[in-house]
mmCIF file of C-alpha atoms in Angstrom:
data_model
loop_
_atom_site.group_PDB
_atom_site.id
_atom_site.type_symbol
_atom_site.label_atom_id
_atom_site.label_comp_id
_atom_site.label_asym_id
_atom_site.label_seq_id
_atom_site.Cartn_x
_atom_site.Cartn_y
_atom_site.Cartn_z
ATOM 1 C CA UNK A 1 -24.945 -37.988 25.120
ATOM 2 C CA UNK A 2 -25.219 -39.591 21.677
ATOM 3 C CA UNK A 3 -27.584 -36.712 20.628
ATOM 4 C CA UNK A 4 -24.524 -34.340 21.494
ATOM 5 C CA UNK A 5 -22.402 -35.412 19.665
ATOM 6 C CA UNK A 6 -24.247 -36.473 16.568
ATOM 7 C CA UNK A 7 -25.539 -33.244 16.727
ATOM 8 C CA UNK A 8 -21.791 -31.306 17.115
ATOM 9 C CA UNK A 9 -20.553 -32.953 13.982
ATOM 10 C CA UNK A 10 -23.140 -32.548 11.994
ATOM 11 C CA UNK A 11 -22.752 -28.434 12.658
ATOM 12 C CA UNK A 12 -19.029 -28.797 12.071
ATOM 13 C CA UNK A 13 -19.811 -30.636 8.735
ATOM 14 C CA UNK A 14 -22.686 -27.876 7.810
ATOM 15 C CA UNK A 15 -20.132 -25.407 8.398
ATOM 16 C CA UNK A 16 -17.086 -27.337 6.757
ATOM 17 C CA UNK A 17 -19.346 -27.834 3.075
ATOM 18 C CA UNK A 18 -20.481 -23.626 3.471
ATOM 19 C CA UNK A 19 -17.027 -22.584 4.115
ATOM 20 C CA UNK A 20 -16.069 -24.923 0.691
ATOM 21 C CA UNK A 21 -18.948 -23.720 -1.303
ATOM 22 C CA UNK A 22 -18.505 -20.344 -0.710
ATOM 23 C CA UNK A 23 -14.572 -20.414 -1.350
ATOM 24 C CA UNK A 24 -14.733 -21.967 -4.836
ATOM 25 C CA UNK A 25 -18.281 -19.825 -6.033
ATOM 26 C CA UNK A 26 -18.108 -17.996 -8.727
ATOM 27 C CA UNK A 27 -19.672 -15.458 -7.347
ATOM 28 C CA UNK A 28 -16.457 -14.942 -4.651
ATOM 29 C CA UNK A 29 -13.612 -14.169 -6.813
ATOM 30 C CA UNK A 30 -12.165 -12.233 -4.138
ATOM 31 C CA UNK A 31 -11.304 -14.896 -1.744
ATOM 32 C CA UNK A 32 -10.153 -17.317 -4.842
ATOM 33 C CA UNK A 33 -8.292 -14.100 -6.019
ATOM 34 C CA UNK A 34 -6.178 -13.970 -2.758
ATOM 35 C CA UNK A 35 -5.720 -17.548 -2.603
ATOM 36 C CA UNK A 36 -3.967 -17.287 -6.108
ATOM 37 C CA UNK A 37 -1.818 -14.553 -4.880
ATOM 38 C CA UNK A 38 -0.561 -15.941 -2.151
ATOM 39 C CA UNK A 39 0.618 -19.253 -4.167
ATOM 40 C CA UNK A 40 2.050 -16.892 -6.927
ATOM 41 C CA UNK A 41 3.055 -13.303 -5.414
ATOM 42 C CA UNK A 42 3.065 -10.680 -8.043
ATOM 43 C CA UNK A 43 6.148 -9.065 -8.661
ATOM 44 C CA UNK A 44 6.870 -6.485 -6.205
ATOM 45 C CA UNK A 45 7.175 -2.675 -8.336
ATOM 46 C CA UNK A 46 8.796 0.239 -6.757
ATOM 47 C CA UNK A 47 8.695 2.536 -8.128
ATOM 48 C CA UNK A 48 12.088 4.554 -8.567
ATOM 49 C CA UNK A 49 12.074 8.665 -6.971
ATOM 50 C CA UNK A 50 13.712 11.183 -8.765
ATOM 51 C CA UNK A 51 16.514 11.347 -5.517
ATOM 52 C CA UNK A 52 17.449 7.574 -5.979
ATOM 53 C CA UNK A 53 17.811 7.661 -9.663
ATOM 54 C CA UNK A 54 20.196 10.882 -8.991
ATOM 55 C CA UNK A 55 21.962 9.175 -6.331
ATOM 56 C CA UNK A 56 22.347 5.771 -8.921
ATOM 57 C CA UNK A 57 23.579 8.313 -11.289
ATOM 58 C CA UNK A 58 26.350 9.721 -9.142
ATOM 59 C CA UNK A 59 27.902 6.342 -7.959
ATOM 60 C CA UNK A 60 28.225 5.509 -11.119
ATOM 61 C CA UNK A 61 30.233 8.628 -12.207
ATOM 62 C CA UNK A 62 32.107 8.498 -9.391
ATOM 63 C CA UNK A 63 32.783 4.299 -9.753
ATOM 64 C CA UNK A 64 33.863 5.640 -13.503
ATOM 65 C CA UNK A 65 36.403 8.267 -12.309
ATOM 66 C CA UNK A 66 37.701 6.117 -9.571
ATOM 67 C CA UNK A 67 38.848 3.768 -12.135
ATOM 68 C CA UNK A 68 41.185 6.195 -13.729
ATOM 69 C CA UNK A 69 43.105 6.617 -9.794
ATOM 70 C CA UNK A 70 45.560 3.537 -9.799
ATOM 71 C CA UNK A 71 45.085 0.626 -7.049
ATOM 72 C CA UNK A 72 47.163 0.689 -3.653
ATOM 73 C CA UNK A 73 46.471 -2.258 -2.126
ATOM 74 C CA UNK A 74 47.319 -0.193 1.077
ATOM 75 C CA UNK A 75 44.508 2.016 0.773
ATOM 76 C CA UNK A 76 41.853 0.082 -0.928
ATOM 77 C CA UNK A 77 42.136 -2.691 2.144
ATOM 78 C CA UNK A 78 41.746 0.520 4.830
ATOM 79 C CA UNK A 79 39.058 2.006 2.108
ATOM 80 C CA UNK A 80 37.622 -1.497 2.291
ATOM 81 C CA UNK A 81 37.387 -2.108 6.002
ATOM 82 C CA UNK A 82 36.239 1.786 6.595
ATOM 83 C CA UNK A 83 33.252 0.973 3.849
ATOM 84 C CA UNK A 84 32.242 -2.125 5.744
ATOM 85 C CA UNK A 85 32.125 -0.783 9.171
ATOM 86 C CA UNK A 86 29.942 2.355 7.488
ATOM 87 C CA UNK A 87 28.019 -0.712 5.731
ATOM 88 C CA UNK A 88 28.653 -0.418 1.936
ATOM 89 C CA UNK A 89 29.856 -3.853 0.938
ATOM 90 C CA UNK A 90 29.259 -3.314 -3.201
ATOM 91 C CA UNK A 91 32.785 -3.353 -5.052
ATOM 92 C CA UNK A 92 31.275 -0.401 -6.747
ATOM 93 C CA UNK A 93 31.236 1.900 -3.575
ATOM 94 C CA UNK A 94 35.510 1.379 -3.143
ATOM 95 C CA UNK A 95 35.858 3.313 -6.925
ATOM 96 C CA UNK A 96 32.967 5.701 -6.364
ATOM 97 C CA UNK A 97 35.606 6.869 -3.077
ATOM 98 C CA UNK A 98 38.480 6.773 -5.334
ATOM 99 C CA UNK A 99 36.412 9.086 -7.772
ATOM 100 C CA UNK A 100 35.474 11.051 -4.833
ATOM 101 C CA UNK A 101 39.038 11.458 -4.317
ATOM 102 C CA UNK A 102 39.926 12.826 -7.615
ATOM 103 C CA UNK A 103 36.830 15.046 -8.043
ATOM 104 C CA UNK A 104 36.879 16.757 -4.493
ATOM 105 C CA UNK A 105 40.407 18.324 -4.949
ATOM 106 C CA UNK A 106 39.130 19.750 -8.207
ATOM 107 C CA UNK A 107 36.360 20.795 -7.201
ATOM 108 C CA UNK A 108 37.500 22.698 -3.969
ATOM 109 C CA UNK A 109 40.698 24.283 -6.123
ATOM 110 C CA UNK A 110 38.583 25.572 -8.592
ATOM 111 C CA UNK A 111 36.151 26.793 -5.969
ATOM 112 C CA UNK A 112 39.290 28.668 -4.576
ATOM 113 C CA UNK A 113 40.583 29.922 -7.852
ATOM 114 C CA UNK A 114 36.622 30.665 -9.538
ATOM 115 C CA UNK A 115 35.595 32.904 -5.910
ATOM 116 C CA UNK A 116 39.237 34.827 -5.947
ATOM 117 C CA UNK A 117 40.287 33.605 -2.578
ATOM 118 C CA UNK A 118 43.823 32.349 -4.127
ATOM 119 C CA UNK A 119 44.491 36.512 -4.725
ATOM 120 C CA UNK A 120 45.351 36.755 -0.732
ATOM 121 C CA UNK A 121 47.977 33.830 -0.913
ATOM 122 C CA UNK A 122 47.804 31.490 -3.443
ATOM 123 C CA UNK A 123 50.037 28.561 -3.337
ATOM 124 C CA UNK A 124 49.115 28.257 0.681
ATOM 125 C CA UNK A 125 44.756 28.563 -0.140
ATOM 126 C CA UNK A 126 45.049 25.895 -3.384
ATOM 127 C CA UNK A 127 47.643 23.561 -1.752
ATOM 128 C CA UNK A 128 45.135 23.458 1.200
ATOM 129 C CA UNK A 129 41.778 22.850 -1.075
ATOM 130 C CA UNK A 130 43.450 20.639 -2.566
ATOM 131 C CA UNK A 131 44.659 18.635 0.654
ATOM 132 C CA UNK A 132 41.245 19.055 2.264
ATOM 133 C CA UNK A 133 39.704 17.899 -1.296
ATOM 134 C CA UNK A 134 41.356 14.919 -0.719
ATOM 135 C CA UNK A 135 40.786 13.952 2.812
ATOM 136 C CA UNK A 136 37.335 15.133 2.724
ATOM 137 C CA UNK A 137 35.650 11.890 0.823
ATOM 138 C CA UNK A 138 37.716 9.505 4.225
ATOM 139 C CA UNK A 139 36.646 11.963 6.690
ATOM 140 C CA UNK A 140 33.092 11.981 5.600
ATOM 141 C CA UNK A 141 33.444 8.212 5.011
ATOM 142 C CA UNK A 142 34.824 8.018 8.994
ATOM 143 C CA UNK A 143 31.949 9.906 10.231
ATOM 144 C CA UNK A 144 29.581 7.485 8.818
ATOM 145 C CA UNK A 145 31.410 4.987 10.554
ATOM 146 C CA UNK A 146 31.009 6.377 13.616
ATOM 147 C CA UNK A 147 27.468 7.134 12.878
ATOM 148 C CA UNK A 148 26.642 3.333 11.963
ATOM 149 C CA UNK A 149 28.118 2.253 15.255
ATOM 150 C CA UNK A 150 26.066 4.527 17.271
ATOM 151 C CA UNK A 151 23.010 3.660 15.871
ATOM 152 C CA UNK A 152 24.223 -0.234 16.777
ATOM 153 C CA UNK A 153 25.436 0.732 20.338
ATOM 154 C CA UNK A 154 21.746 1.636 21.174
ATOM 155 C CA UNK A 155 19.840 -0.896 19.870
ATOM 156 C CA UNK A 156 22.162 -3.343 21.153
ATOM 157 C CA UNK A 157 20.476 -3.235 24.179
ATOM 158 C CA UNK A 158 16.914 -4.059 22.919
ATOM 159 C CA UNK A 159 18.925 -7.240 20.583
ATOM 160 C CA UNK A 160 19.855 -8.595 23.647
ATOM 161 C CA UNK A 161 16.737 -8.440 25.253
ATOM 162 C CA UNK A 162 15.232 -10.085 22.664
ATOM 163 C CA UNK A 163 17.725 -12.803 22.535
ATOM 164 C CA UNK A 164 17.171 -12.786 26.189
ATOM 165 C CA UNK A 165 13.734 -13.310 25.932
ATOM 166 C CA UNK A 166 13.815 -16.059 22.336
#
């Protein structure tokens, strides 16, 4: 019986010193490498995609022109609570709607009066662009709303499961 166990820890102890020497060889940079790396992580790069630095771009233009539409405290708190619920919580996305505000109108009356469509009946076509110009940035804000909670409805399910099962 002594034998045994004489004989077990002197394996484990082989194995113990091997496992040390080959850790801190030279010759194994690699393992001494990943050691290092997981004490100090590098610092993560991502690299930025032509899309994101677009999308960047816009918000800010849009956060700029917002800031030339005055402050209701009416609207920004429903503005506020709609981008929540669609889950933008920067300060930054409340002007970028305000500047979506402004520029839509624009945009769609000039759409109207650049295509000719104001020739049929004009005050009726650019008072309507430039109602729908300005409901457009809430109603697309609402839908994203609504999209955001749908995607939470079904995996609310599987979150309680696993709160079921924790």
């Amino acid at each position: 019986m002594i034998w045994v166990v004489t004989s077990v820890t002197f394996l484990a102890t082989v194995l113990i010193l091997m496992a040390m020497v080959y850790a801190f060889s030279s010759g194994t940079q690699l393992v001494a490498g990943r050691l290092t790396r997981l004490w100090h992580p590098p610092a993560a790069r991502r690299e930025v995609r032509f899309r994101e630095k677009r999308k960047e771009w816009v918000e800010r233009f849009l956060a700029e022109v917002g800031k030339l539409l005055p402050r209701s405290r009416e609207r920004l708190s429903h503005t506020q609570r709609l981008l929540v619920r669609a889950g933008y919580r920067r300060p930054e996305d409340a002007t970028a709607i305000r500047g979506a505000r402004i520029l839509s109108p624009v945009g769609l009356v000039s759409l109207v009066y650049l295509t000719g469509l104001y020739r049929y009946n004009p005050i009726f076509l650019l008072a309507f662009a430039a109602v729908l110009g300005f409901l457009l940035p809430e109603i697309w804000l609402i839908s994203r709303v609504r999209r955001r909670q749908h995607r939470i409805r079904l995996a609310l399910a599987d979150a309680l499961d696993l709160l079921v099962v924790c």
